[in-house]
């Protein structure tokens, strides 16, 4: 991306499948700041309402909106973080509107008569969509509405046909909602993990064209998206079925190869860029043409099996006066907790702190008598030391105590020594240990040659019994030691072990990638073959 585009950019939007929002190596605020965007949409947060903690829910400088899975804890989930300069007008969880109970919703649900109520509700039960609506100032000086739909589309498990149907129905509901908002309200951006690579150029190793295009997910994308190349020269009406949305990345980079956003972590495929492009920023054609500067992929950003994608826009966000009611800070468990960090930072003076504690304790003791004195002292200690009521050491040297302070001296039982007299039990523990050590040292005989021979024979015996695993074979392609793997997929071979090339997965034409060496480990003998 050129420097001119970066300088003229006034609004940035990022989408990233973070693969677990609680598993980040650094703080969430550091991650959000590093992405440098006004609106940051995260997918596969793997956090449900029961697991959401304050450092994730309340991030200084941002207002957040979550959608949680209601079918399984720690599963799926999406979250949208908006900078305070981009506070949305409205926010809503899900696509159907059935989860909406708060004020300030978005509406425009379209015609969903083809869905039964049970089906449409199930499509919103996995926490796969959250919608925010914003005001923007366009380049021609007009105030317009922009709706951002953050989605984590389902994956079609080949062994579960019902999940394939679920995915396609989710696509259908997403399209109905997006087109309804575009028709009645204004601009729409759909971004997130769509879980389908669209064209062969978006896949590292596509099959033959006919089989590739038959994928139902690709067929849906074909009818939903306008051709980005044709769109630059033809009207929308000339597109098949009047497709209204564009793949913003392909609009700016129609022929760029090896532009992937997802790789298999288990096989190390990112090292060889053996991946797919399944993360998108889709937007209505007018918005892309008039307000987008560029749409890029950020493969250098690690921390997940996906990388972020980013849109740079010329329009300027216009923040709302107040966050909509879906904002996470309004949840009962977090309401009223968002404060500035500076409020918690005060200069600590230990001498003043100690004198204040002593003064408060002495005051409570002199103003009460009997049982009242005891209860007052307890309350004072709780106020000073915390609600747990545990007392700490007071005084200038208070702080972390010595580890030895937690151990009481062990009082040994009377011991009869060689002279037959009982010694008192107040012998120091160290003295007893010294006696034991010295006695052991005096009574341990020096090893003889016979003992050494016996030890060597015993060691040789155990080596013959416990041989350990055999060395791995070398792969045929590189002559390097292989790695041992175990089949985890259910079936007749589940649990069986095998050897494969240790190099990362890659295209067959890449000499640096894994070769096709494969060797089963014999179940009974443990010998390869």
Short mmCIF file of C-alpha atoms in Angstrom, two decimals:
data_model
loop_
_atom_site.label_atom_id
_atom_site.label_comp_id
_atom_site.label_asym_id
_atom_site.label_seq_id
_atom_site.Cartn_x
_atom_site.Cartn_y
_atom_site.Cartn_z
CA UNK A 1 0.00 0.00 0.00
CA UNK A 2 1.40 3.37 -1.00
CA UNK A 3 2.18 6.12 1.49
CA UNK A 4 -0.30 8.48 -0.22
CA UNK A 5 -3.17 6.11 0.44
CA UNK A 6 -2.13 5.66 4.06
CA UNK A 7 -2.01 9.43 4.59
CA UNK A 8 -5.39 10.08 2.95
CA UNK A 9 -7.07 7.27 4.89
CA UNK A 10 -9.54 8.57 7.48
CA UNK A 11 -11.17 5.34 8.62
CA UNK A 12 -9.80 1.80 9.05
CA UNK A 13 -11.63 -1.47 9.63
CA UNK A 14 -9.99 -4.80 10.54
CA UNK A 15 -11.31 -8.35 10.68
CA UNK A 16 -9.41 -11.20 12.36
CA UNK A 17 -10.22 -14.74 13.40
CA UNK A 18 -8.26 -14.58 16.64
CA UNK A 19 -8.72 -18.27 17.55
CA UNK A 20 -9.30 -17.60 21.25
CA UNK A 21 -9.45 -14.10 22.67
CA UNK A 22 -8.27 -15.27 26.10
CA UNK A 23 -5.23 -17.14 24.74
CA UNK A 24 -3.33 -14.07 23.58
CA UNK A 25 0.32 -13.73 24.60
CA UNK A 26 0.03 -10.02 25.31
CA UNK A 27 -2.78 -7.89 26.68
CA UNK A 28 -5.86 -7.37 24.53
CA UNK A 29 -5.41 -3.60 24.48
CA UNK A 30 -1.91 -4.02 23.05
CA UNK A 31 -3.34 -6.25 20.32
CA UNK A 32 -6.14 -3.85 19.46
CA UNK A 33 -3.80 -0.87 19.40
CA UNK A 34 -1.31 -2.70 17.17
CA UNK A 35 -4.03 -3.42 14.61
CA UNK A 36 -4.48 0.36 14.22
CA UNK A 37 -8.14 0.48 13.25
CA UNK A 38 -11.32 2.30 14.22
CA UNK A 39 -13.48 -0.82 14.10
CA UNK A 40 -11.95 -4.23 14.90
CA UNK A 41 -14.06 -7.33 14.33
CA UNK A 42 -12.86 -10.56 15.93
CA UNK A 43 -14.14 -14.07 15.25
CA UNK A 44 -13.81 -17.38 17.07
CA UNK A 45 -13.32 -15.63 20.39
CA UNK A 46 -14.08 -18.91 22.19
CA UNK A 47 -15.49 -16.96 25.10
CA UNK A 48 -19.02 -17.38 26.37
CA UNK A 49 -20.84 -15.21 28.88
CA UNK A 50 -19.76 -17.44 31.77
CA UNK A 51 -16.07 -17.09 30.78
CA UNK A 52 -16.00 -13.39 29.95
CA UNK A 53 -13.66 -11.49 32.26
CA UNK A 54 -13.26 -7.75 32.77
CA UNK A 55 -9.86 -7.32 31.02
CA UNK A 56 -11.45 -8.72 27.86
CA UNK A 57 -14.85 -7.08 28.21
CA UNK A 58 -13.70 -3.58 29.21
CA UNK A 59 -10.73 -2.22 27.25
CA UNK A 60 -9.71 1.39 27.76
CA UNK A 61 -10.30 3.50 24.67
CA UNK A 62 -12.77 1.05 23.11
CA UNK A 63 -16.43 0.06 23.41
CA UNK A 64 -17.19 -3.59 22.74
CA UNK A 65 -20.11 -5.74 21.54
CA UNK A 66 -20.14 -9.53 21.94
CA UNK A 67 -22.20 -12.41 20.64
CA UNK A 68 -21.92 -15.57 22.71
CA UNK A 69 -22.58 -19.21 21.91
CA UNK A 70 -25.60 -20.56 23.75
CA UNK A 71 -25.00 -24.21 22.87
CA UNK A 72 -21.53 -24.84 24.28
CA UNK A 73 -19.19 -23.06 26.67
CA UNK A 74 -15.95 -21.67 25.24
CA UNK A 75 -17.12 -22.18 21.64
CA UNK A 76 -17.41 -19.93 18.58
CA UNK A 77 -18.28 -16.30 19.38
CA UNK A 78 -17.62 -12.92 17.76
CA UNK A 79 -16.81 -9.49 19.16
CA UNK A 80 -16.61 -5.99 17.68
CA UNK A 81 -14.40 -3.34 19.32
CA UNK A 82 -14.95 0.27 18.29
CA UNK A 83 -12.69 3.14 19.20
CA UNK A 84 -14.39 5.90 21.12
CA UNK A 85 -14.23 8.08 18.00
CA UNK A 86 -16.41 5.47 16.27
CA UNK A 87 -19.18 4.82 18.83
CA UNK A 88 -22.06 3.16 16.93
CA UNK A 89 -25.61 4.45 16.78
CA UNK A 90 -27.05 0.98 17.31
CA UNK A 91 -25.88 -2.58 17.88
CA UNK A 92 -27.53 -5.96 17.69
CA UNK A 93 -26.62 -9.58 18.36
CA UNK A 94 -27.43 -12.18 15.72
CA UNK A 95 -28.99 -12.04 12.27
CA UNK A 96 -32.59 -12.98 13.00
CA UNK A 97 -33.62 -10.31 15.49
CA UNK A 98 -34.89 -12.99 17.88
CA UNK A 99 -32.05 -12.32 20.33
CA UNK A 100 -32.79 -8.62 20.48
CA UNK A 101 -34.26 -7.40 23.76
CA UNK A 102 -32.50 -4.05 24.12
CA UNK A 103 -33.37 -0.65 22.75
CA UNK A 104 -31.38 0.90 19.93
CA UNK A 105 -31.56 -2.06 17.57
CA UNK A 106 -31.00 -1.94 13.82
CA UNK A 107 -34.06 -3.69 12.34
CA UNK A 108 -34.51 -4.47 8.62
CA UNK A 109 -34.77 -8.27 8.83
CA UNK A 110 -36.06 -8.92 5.33
CA UNK A 111 -38.42 -11.70 4.29
CA UNK A 112 -37.59 -14.81 6.32
CA UNK A 113 -40.78 -16.78 5.65
CA UNK A 114 -38.74 -19.64 4.20
CA UNK A 115 -37.37 -20.33 7.69
CA UNK A 116 -39.37 -21.88 10.48
CA UNK A 117 -38.97 -20.19 13.87
CA UNK A 118 -36.99 -23.10 15.30
CA UNK A 119 -34.52 -23.07 12.40
CA UNK A 120 -33.99 -19.32 12.38
CA UNK A 121 -33.41 -19.30 16.13
CA UNK A 122 -30.88 -22.15 15.87
CA UNK A 123 -28.84 -20.12 13.37
CA UNK A 124 -28.28 -17.49 16.06
CA UNK A 125 -27.56 -19.89 18.93
CA UNK A 126 -23.83 -20.33 18.22
CA UNK A 127 -22.80 -16.68 18.61
CA UNK A 128 -21.80 -16.11 14.99
CA UNK A 129 -22.91 -12.54 14.25
CA UNK A 130 -22.90 -9.09 15.82
CA UNK A 131 -23.99 -5.95 13.95
CA UNK A 132 -23.03 -2.33 14.61
CA UNK A 133 -24.41 0.73 12.80
CA UNK A 134 -22.42 3.94 12.39
CA UNK A 135 -22.69 7.41 10.94
CA UNK A 136 -20.01 8.41 8.43
CA UNK A 137 -19.11 11.60 6.60
CA UNK A 138 -18.44 10.70 2.98
CA UNK A 139 -15.90 12.36 0.71
CA UNK A 140 -18.64 14.47 -0.91
CA UNK A 141 -19.62 15.87 2.50
CA UNK A 142 -22.79 13.85 3.12
CA UNK A 143 -23.75 12.13 6.36
CA UNK A 144 -24.66 8.53 5.61
CA UNK A 145 -25.23 5.29 7.51
CA UNK A 146 -22.78 2.38 7.51
CA UNK A 147 -23.78 -1.00 8.94
CA UNK A 148 -20.98 -3.44 9.80
CA UNK A 149 -21.92 -7.14 10.03
CA UNK A 150 -19.25 -9.16 11.83
CA UNK A 151 -19.70 -12.88 11.07
CA UNK A 152 -18.05 -16.21 11.83
CA UNK A 153 -19.67 -18.50 9.28
CA UNK A 154 -20.01 -22.21 10.14
CA UNK A 155 -17.64 -24.85 8.83
CA UNK A 156 -19.11 -27.73 6.85
CA UNK A 157 -17.85 -30.92 8.50
CA UNK A 158 -17.73 -33.58 5.74
CA UNK A 159 -18.66 -36.27 8.28
CA UNK A 160 -21.72 -34.35 9.50
CA UNK A 161 -24.13 -33.64 6.64
CA UNK A 162 -26.36 -31.58 8.92
CA UNK A 163 -23.53 -29.05 9.36
CA UNK A 164 -23.34 -28.54 5.61
CA UNK A 165 -27.04 -27.68 5.61
CA UNK A 166 -26.57 -25.43 8.64
CA UNK A 167 -23.78 -23.52 6.88
CA UNK A 168 -25.80 -22.93 3.72
CA UNK A 169 -28.84 -21.77 5.69
CA UNK A 170 -26.63 -19.38 7.64
CA UNK A 171 -25.38 -17.97 4.32
CA UNK A 172 -28.95 -17.53 3.16
CA UNK A 173 -30.04 -15.69 6.32
CA UNK A 174 -26.94 -13.48 6.13
CA UNK A 175 -27.75 -12.50 2.55
CA UNK A 176 -31.39 -11.70 3.35
CA UNK A 177 -30.41 -9.47 6.26
CA UNK A 178 -27.58 -7.68 4.43
CA UNK A 179 -29.66 -6.92 1.34
CA UNK A 180 -32.58 -5.68 3.48
CA UNK A 181 -30.32 -3.25 5.38
CA UNK A 182 -28.71 -2.08 2.12
CA UNK A 183 -32.11 -1.41 0.59
CA UNK A 184 -33.71 0.43 3.53
CA UNK A 185 -30.86 2.03 5.49
CA UNK A 186 -27.58 2.55 3.63
CA UNK A 187 -24.12 1.12 3.12
CA UNK A 188 -23.26 -2.37 4.36
CA UNK A 189 -19.96 -4.11 5.08
CA UNK A 190 -19.89 -7.86 5.76
CA UNK A 191 -16.58 -9.01 7.15
CA UNK A 192 -15.17 -12.01 8.94
CA UNK A 193 -14.34 -15.68 8.51
CA UNK A 194 -16.64 -16.88 5.71
CA UNK A 195 -15.08 -20.37 5.77
CA UNK A 196 -15.06 -20.76 1.98
CA UNK A 197 -12.31 -19.93 -0.50
CA UNK A 198 -14.04 -18.36 -3.48
CA UNK A 199 -11.87 -18.88 -6.57
CA UNK A 200 -9.00 -21.19 -7.44
CA UNK A 201 -6.62 -18.28 -6.96
CA UNK A 202 -7.74 -18.19 -3.33
CA UNK A 203 -6.64 -21.78 -2.67
CA UNK A 204 -3.09 -23.18 -2.38
CA UNK A 205 -3.85 -26.49 -4.05
CA UNK A 206 -7.24 -26.52 -5.81
CA UNK A 207 -8.68 -29.61 -7.44
CA UNK A 208 -9.89 -29.67 -11.04
CA UNK A 209 -12.12 -26.77 -12.03
CA UNK A 210 -15.41 -28.66 -12.25
CA UNK A 211 -15.14 -30.25 -8.82
CA UNK A 212 -13.87 -27.00 -7.31
CA UNK A 213 -16.77 -24.92 -8.61
CA UNK A 214 -19.36 -27.48 -7.48
CA UNK A 215 -18.73 -26.65 -3.84
CA UNK A 216 -22.04 -25.23 -2.50
CA UNK A 217 -20.27 -22.50 -0.55
CA UNK A 218 -18.54 -21.27 -3.71
CA UNK A 219 -21.81 -21.39 -5.62
CA UNK A 220 -23.37 -19.14 -2.97
CA UNK A 221 -20.48 -16.68 -3.22
CA UNK A 222 -20.79 -16.69 -7.02
CA UNK A 223 -24.40 -15.50 -6.90
CA UNK A 224 -23.89 -13.15 -3.93
CA UNK A 225 -20.82 -11.29 -5.20
CA UNK A 226 -20.38 -9.27 -8.37
CA UNK A 227 -17.29 -9.90 -10.47
CA UNK A 228 -14.77 -7.26 -9.27
CA UNK A 229 -13.15 -6.91 -12.69
CA UNK A 230 -16.40 -6.62 -14.61
CA UNK A 231 -17.78 -4.24 -11.97
CA UNK A 232 -15.28 -1.57 -12.98
CA UNK A 233 -16.72 -1.37 -16.50
CA UNK A 234 -20.36 -2.51 -16.25
CA UNK A 235 -23.49 -1.52 -14.38
CA UNK A 236 -24.86 -3.55 -11.47
CA UNK A 237 -27.80 -4.64 -13.61
CA UNK A 238 -25.36 -6.35 -15.98
CA UNK A 239 -24.17 -8.65 -13.20
CA UNK A 240 -25.78 -12.11 -12.82
CA UNK A 241 -28.86 -11.96 -10.60
CA UNK A 242 -28.09 -8.31 -9.80
CA UNK A 243 -25.31 -9.11 -7.31
CA UNK A 244 -24.93 -6.11 -5.01
CA UNK A 245 -21.71 -6.82 -3.07
CA UNK A 246 -18.02 -6.87 -3.93
CA UNK A 247 -15.01 -8.72 -2.55
CA UNK A 248 -12.99 -5.62 -1.71
CA UNK A 249 -9.62 -7.38 -1.80
CA UNK A 250 -10.16 -8.73 -5.33
CA UNK A 251 -11.48 -5.35 -6.42
CA UNK A 252 -8.05 -3.82 -5.72
CA UNK A 253 -5.92 -6.94 -6.28
CA UNK A 254 -7.75 -9.07 -8.87
CA UNK A 255 -4.76 -11.19 -9.93
CA UNK A 256 -2.60 -11.37 -6.79
CA UNK A 257 -1.56 -14.96 -6.12
CA UNK A 258 -0.59 -16.64 -2.84
CA UNK A 259 -2.71 -14.14 -0.92
CA UNK A 260 -3.93 -16.40 1.87
CA UNK A 261 -5.39 -15.73 5.30
CA UNK A 262 -5.60 -19.18 6.91
CA UNK A 263 -3.09 -22.01 7.36
CA UNK A 264 -3.02 -25.36 9.16
CA UNK A 265 -1.03 -24.86 12.36
CA UNK A 266 -0.53 -28.58 13.02
CA UNK A 267 1.36 -29.12 9.77
CA UNK A 268 3.33 -25.87 9.89
CA UNK A 269 1.77 -24.81 6.61
CA UNK A 270 2.25 -21.11 7.29
CA UNK A 271 6.00 -21.52 6.82
CA UNK A 272 5.44 -22.51 3.20
CA UNK A 273 2.34 -20.31 2.71
CA UNK A 274 0.24 -23.37 1.98
CA UNK A 275 -3.13 -21.89 2.85
CA UNK A 276 -6.46 -20.48 1.72
CA UNK A 277 -8.17 -17.10 1.64
CA UNK A 278 -11.38 -17.46 3.61
CA UNK A 279 -11.43 -14.13 5.49
CA UNK A 280 -13.13 -11.31 3.63
CA UNK A 281 -14.23 -7.70 3.73
CA UNK A 282 -17.30 -7.59 1.49
CA UNK A 283 -19.14 -4.33 0.84
CA UNK A 284 -21.79 -2.87 -1.42
CA UNK A 285 -20.43 -1.72 -4.73
CA UNK A 286 -21.10 2.01 -4.30
CA UNK A 287 -19.24 2.10 -0.99
CA UNK A 288 -16.19 0.28 -2.40
CA UNK A 289 -15.97 2.48 -5.46
CA UNK A 290 -16.51 5.81 -3.68
CA UNK A 291 -15.00 5.38 -0.21
CA UNK A 292 -12.46 2.50 -0.22
CA UNK A 293 -8.79 3.30 -0.70
CA UNK A 294 -7.50 -0.26 -0.44
CA UNK A 295 -8.17 -3.69 1.03
CA UNK A 296 -5.16 -5.63 2.25
CA UNK A 297 -4.02 -8.81 4.00
CA UNK A 298 -1.68 -8.71 7.01
CA UNK A 299 0.17 -12.08 6.95
CA UNK A 300 2.93 -10.74 9.19
CA UNK A 301 0.53 -10.57 12.16
CA UNK A 302 0.79 -13.86 14.05
CA UNK A 303 -0.99 -15.30 17.08
CA UNK A 304 -3.65 -17.34 15.29
CA UNK A 305 -4.04 -19.80 12.43
CA UNK A 306 -5.59 -16.83 10.56
CA UNK A 307 -4.15 -13.40 9.81
CA UNK A 308 -6.07 -10.12 9.84
CA UNK A 309 -7.53 -8.38 6.79
CA UNK A 310 -7.89 -4.61 6.64
CA UNK A 311 -9.87 -1.98 4.72
CA UNK A 312 -8.72 1.63 4.39
CA UNK A 313 -11.42 4.18 3.67
CA UNK A 314 -11.68 7.87 2.78
CA UNK A 315 -14.85 8.52 4.78
CA UNK A 316 -14.72 9.81 8.34
CA UNK A 317 -16.58 8.23 11.30
CA UNK A 318 -19.06 10.35 13.25
CA UNK A 319 -19.40 9.00 16.80
CA UNK A 320 -22.73 8.71 18.59
CA UNK A 321 -23.23 10.51 21.89
CA UNK A 322 -23.78 7.29 23.84
CA UNK A 323 -23.00 3.61 23.40
CA UNK A 324 -26.00 1.43 22.51
CA UNK A 325 -27.39 -0.87 25.19
CA UNK A 326 -25.68 -3.98 23.80
CA UNK A 327 -22.30 -2.51 24.81
CA UNK A 328 -20.47 -4.87 27.15
CA UNK A 329 -19.89 -2.21 29.78
CA UNK A 330 -23.64 -2.26 30.51
CA UNK A 331 -23.67 -5.93 31.44
CA UNK A 332 -24.56 -6.28 35.15
CA UNK A 333 -21.24 -7.88 36.00
CA UNK A 334 -19.30 -4.96 34.51
CA UNK A 335 -21.65 -1.98 34.86
CA UNK A 336 -19.95 1.01 36.43
CA UNK A 337 -16.49 -0.54 36.46
CA UNK A 338 -14.94 1.23 33.49
CA UNK A 339 -12.59 3.83 34.93
CA UNK A 340 -9.40 5.52 33.88
CA UNK A 341 -6.17 3.75 34.73
CA UNK A 342 -4.83 6.89 36.41
CA UNK A 343 -7.48 6.56 39.11
CA UNK A 344 -5.74 3.44 40.39
CA UNK A 345 -2.21 4.90 40.40
CA UNK A 346 -1.27 6.80 43.59
CA UNK A 347 2.08 7.54 45.16
CA UNK A 348 2.63 5.19 48.08
CA UNK A 349 4.26 6.43 51.31
CA UNK A 350 4.89 3.52 53.65
CA UNK A 351 5.55 5.65 56.76
CA UNK A 352 2.32 7.61 56.34
CA UNK A 353 0.43 4.40 55.62
CA UNK A 354 1.68 2.76 58.80
CA UNK A 355 0.98 5.79 60.97
CA UNK A 356 -2.52 6.06 59.54
CA UNK A 357 -3.19 2.41 60.31
CA UNK A 358 -1.88 2.75 63.89
CA UNK A 359 -3.92 5.90 64.44
CA UNK A 360 -7.10 4.27 63.20
CA UNK A 361 -6.56 1.16 65.29
CA UNK A 362 -5.83 3.15 68.48
CA UNK A 363 -8.84 5.36 67.89
CA UNK A 364 -11.15 2.39 67.61
CA UNK A 365 -9.73 0.85 70.76
CA UNK A 366 -10.20 3.97 72.90
CA UNK A 367 -13.74 4.71 71.74
CA UNK A 368 -15.22 1.28 72.48
CA UNK A 369 -15.21 -1.18 75.36
CA UNK A 370 -15.84 -4.90 75.85
CA UNK A 371 -17.34 -6.72 72.91
CA UNK A 372 -17.80 -3.45 71.02
CA UNK A 373 -14.03 -2.95 71.08
CA UNK A 374 -13.47 -6.36 69.51
CA UNK A 375 -16.01 -5.86 66.73
CA UNK A 376 -14.76 -2.35 66.00
CA UNK A 377 -11.20 -3.58 65.76
CA UNK A 378 -12.31 -6.31 63.37
CA UNK A 379 -14.05 -3.78 61.14
CA UNK A 380 -11.03 -1.51 61.20
CA UNK A 381 -8.69 -4.33 60.22
CA UNK A 382 -11.02 -5.30 57.38
CA UNK A 383 -11.06 -1.71 56.18
CA UNK A 384 -7.29 -1.41 56.25
CA UNK A 385 -6.26 -4.92 55.23
CA UNK A 386 -9.17 -5.98 53.03
CA UNK A 387 -12.49 -7.79 53.40
CA UNK A 388 -10.82 -11.13 54.01
CA UNK A 389 -10.04 -9.94 57.51
CA UNK A 390 -6.50 -11.30 57.42
CA UNK A 391 -3.99 -9.24 59.36
CA UNK A 392 -0.65 -8.38 57.90
CA UNK A 393 2.43 -7.21 59.72
CA UNK A 394 2.31 -3.48 60.38
CA UNK A 395 5.34 -1.27 60.54
CA UNK A 396 7.98 0.14 58.27
CA UNK A 397 9.33 -3.37 57.49
CA UNK A 398 5.99 -4.90 56.55
CA UNK A 399 5.78 -6.62 53.19
CA UNK A 400 6.75 -10.02 51.93
CA UNK A 401 7.83 -12.14 54.91
CA UNK A 402 10.55 -14.73 54.99
CA UNK A 403 9.63 -18.18 53.79
CA UNK A 404 10.91 -19.64 57.08
CA UNK A 405 8.24 -17.69 58.93
CA UNK A 406 5.58 -20.07 57.62
CA UNK A 407 7.14 -23.15 59.19
CA UNK A 408 6.90 -24.09 62.85
CA UNK A 409 9.88 -25.89 64.41
CA UNK A 410 9.38 -29.63 64.58
CA UNK A 411 9.57 -30.93 68.16
CA UNK A 412 11.14 -34.40 68.05
CA UNK A 413 10.17 -37.20 70.38
CA UNK A 414 12.64 -38.19 73.13
CA UNK A 415 15.47 -40.08 71.53
CA UNK A 416 17.63 -42.76 73.13
CA UNK A 417 21.25 -42.38 72.16
CA UNK A 418 24.04 -44.96 72.48
CA UNK A 419 24.66 -44.21 76.18
CA UNK A 420 21.07 -45.24 77.02
CA UNK A 421 19.97 -41.84 78.37
CA UNK A 422 16.93 -39.94 77.07
CA UNK A 423 17.73 -36.54 75.67
CA UNK A 424 15.37 -33.61 75.90
CA UNK A 425 13.12 -32.92 72.92
CA UNK A 426 14.35 -29.34 72.63
CA UNK A 427 17.31 -30.31 70.44
CA UNK A 428 17.53 -28.07 67.42
CA UNK A 429 16.23 -29.58 64.18
CA UNK A 430 19.49 -28.75 62.47
CA UNK A 431 21.39 -30.67 65.13
CA UNK A 432 19.23 -33.75 64.62
CA UNK A 433 19.73 -33.51 60.87
CA UNK A 434 23.48 -33.22 61.42
CA UNK A 435 23.45 -36.28 63.63
CA UNK A 436 21.54 -38.25 61.04
CA UNK A 437 23.74 -37.12 58.21
CA UNK A 438 26.96 -37.81 60.08
CA UNK A 439 25.71 -41.21 61.21
CA UNK A 440 24.76 -42.08 57.64
CA UNK A 441 28.11 -40.93 56.38
CA UNK A 442 29.96 -42.97 59.01
CA UNK A 443 27.91 -46.11 58.50
CA UNK A 444 27.95 -46.13 54.67
CA UNK A 445 30.68 -48.53 53.52
CA UNK A 446 32.86 -47.73 50.58
CA UNK A 447 31.78 -49.46 47.37
CA UNK A 448 33.72 -52.60 46.58
CA UNK A 449 34.64 -54.01 43.22
CA UNK A 450 31.97 -56.69 43.64
CA UNK A 451 29.31 -54.05 44.20
CA UNK A 452 30.40 -52.19 41.09
CA UNK A 453 30.19 -55.35 38.99
CA UNK A 454 26.70 -56.06 40.31
CA UNK A 455 25.57 -52.55 39.44
CA UNK A 456 26.92 -52.85 35.89
CA UNK A 457 25.19 -56.22 35.42
CA UNK A 458 21.90 -54.75 36.70
CA UNK A 459 22.19 -51.79 34.36
CA UNK A 460 22.90 -54.04 31.40
CA UNK A 461 19.90 -56.22 32.30
CA UNK A 462 17.48 -53.29 32.38
CA UNK A 463 18.81 -51.97 29.11
CA UNK A 464 17.90 -55.26 27.46
CA UNK A 465 14.41 -55.17 28.98
CA UNK A 466 13.67 -51.45 28.48
CA UNK A 467 14.95 -50.81 25.00
CA UNK A 468 12.97 -47.59 24.43
CA UNK A 469 11.48 -46.54 21.12
CA UNK A 470 13.40 -47.32 17.94
CA UNK A 471 15.03 -44.40 16.11
CA UNK A 472 12.74 -42.81 13.51
CA UNK A 473 13.31 -43.70 9.87
CA UNK A 474 14.56 -41.15 7.39
CA UNK A 475 12.18 -39.79 4.79
CA UNK A 476 12.91 -40.67 1.18
CA UNK A 477 12.61 -37.12 -0.14
CA UNK A 478 15.17 -35.40 2.08
CA UNK A 479 16.93 -38.20 3.99
CA UNK A 480 15.96 -36.54 7.29
CA UNK A 481 14.53 -38.12 10.48
CA UNK A 482 10.76 -38.37 10.39
CA UNK A 483 8.23 -37.36 13.07
CA UNK A 484 5.83 -39.74 14.79
CA UNK A 485 2.10 -38.96 14.49
CA UNK A 486 -1.07 -40.59 15.83
CA UNK A 487 -4.39 -40.96 14.02
CA UNK A 488 -7.05 -39.07 15.99
CA UNK A 489 -9.88 -39.30 13.50
CA UNK A 490 -12.57 -41.80 14.40
CA UNK A 491 -12.39 -44.99 12.38
CA UNK A 492 -10.56 -48.33 12.13
CA UNK A 493 -7.13 -46.66 12.31
CA UNK A 494 -7.89 -44.39 15.26
CA UNK A 495 -4.98 -44.53 17.70
CA UNK A 496 -2.51 -45.99 15.21
CA UNK A 497 0.88 -44.33 14.87
CA UNK A 498 2.79 -43.49 11.71
CA UNK A 499 5.88 -41.65 10.52
CA UNK A 500 5.87 -38.74 8.07
CA UNK A 501 8.38 -36.20 6.83
CA UNK A 502 9.15 -33.61 9.52
CA UNK A 503 9.09 -30.61 7.18
CA UNK A 504 6.06 -28.27 7.02
CA UNK A 505 3.22 -29.03 4.65
CA UNK A 506 3.42 -27.36 1.26
CA UNK A 507 2.75 -27.67 -2.44
CA UNK A 508 4.17 -30.75 -4.16
CA UNK A 509 6.31 -28.52 -6.38
CA UNK A 510 8.00 -26.88 -3.39
CA UNK A 511 11.27 -28.73 -2.58
CA UNK A 512 11.37 -27.15 0.89
CA UNK A 513 7.99 -28.61 1.81
CA UNK A 514 7.08 -32.01 3.23
CA UNK A 515 7.65 -34.98 0.94
CA UNK A 516 5.08 -37.76 0.57
CA UNK A 517 6.89 -40.27 2.81
CA UNK A 518 4.51 -42.32 5.01
CA UNK A 519 5.11 -45.41 7.16
CA UNK A 520 2.83 -47.19 9.62
CA UNK A 521 4.11 -48.37 13.00
CA UNK A 522 3.32 -52.04 13.68
CA UNK A 523 0.74 -52.26 16.48
CA UNK A 524 2.12 -55.40 18.12
CA UNK A 525 5.86 -55.11 17.83
CA UNK A 526 6.16 -51.34 17.64
CA UNK A 527 8.47 -51.85 14.65
CA UNK A 528 7.93 -49.71 11.59
CA UNK A 529 6.57 -51.41 8.54
#
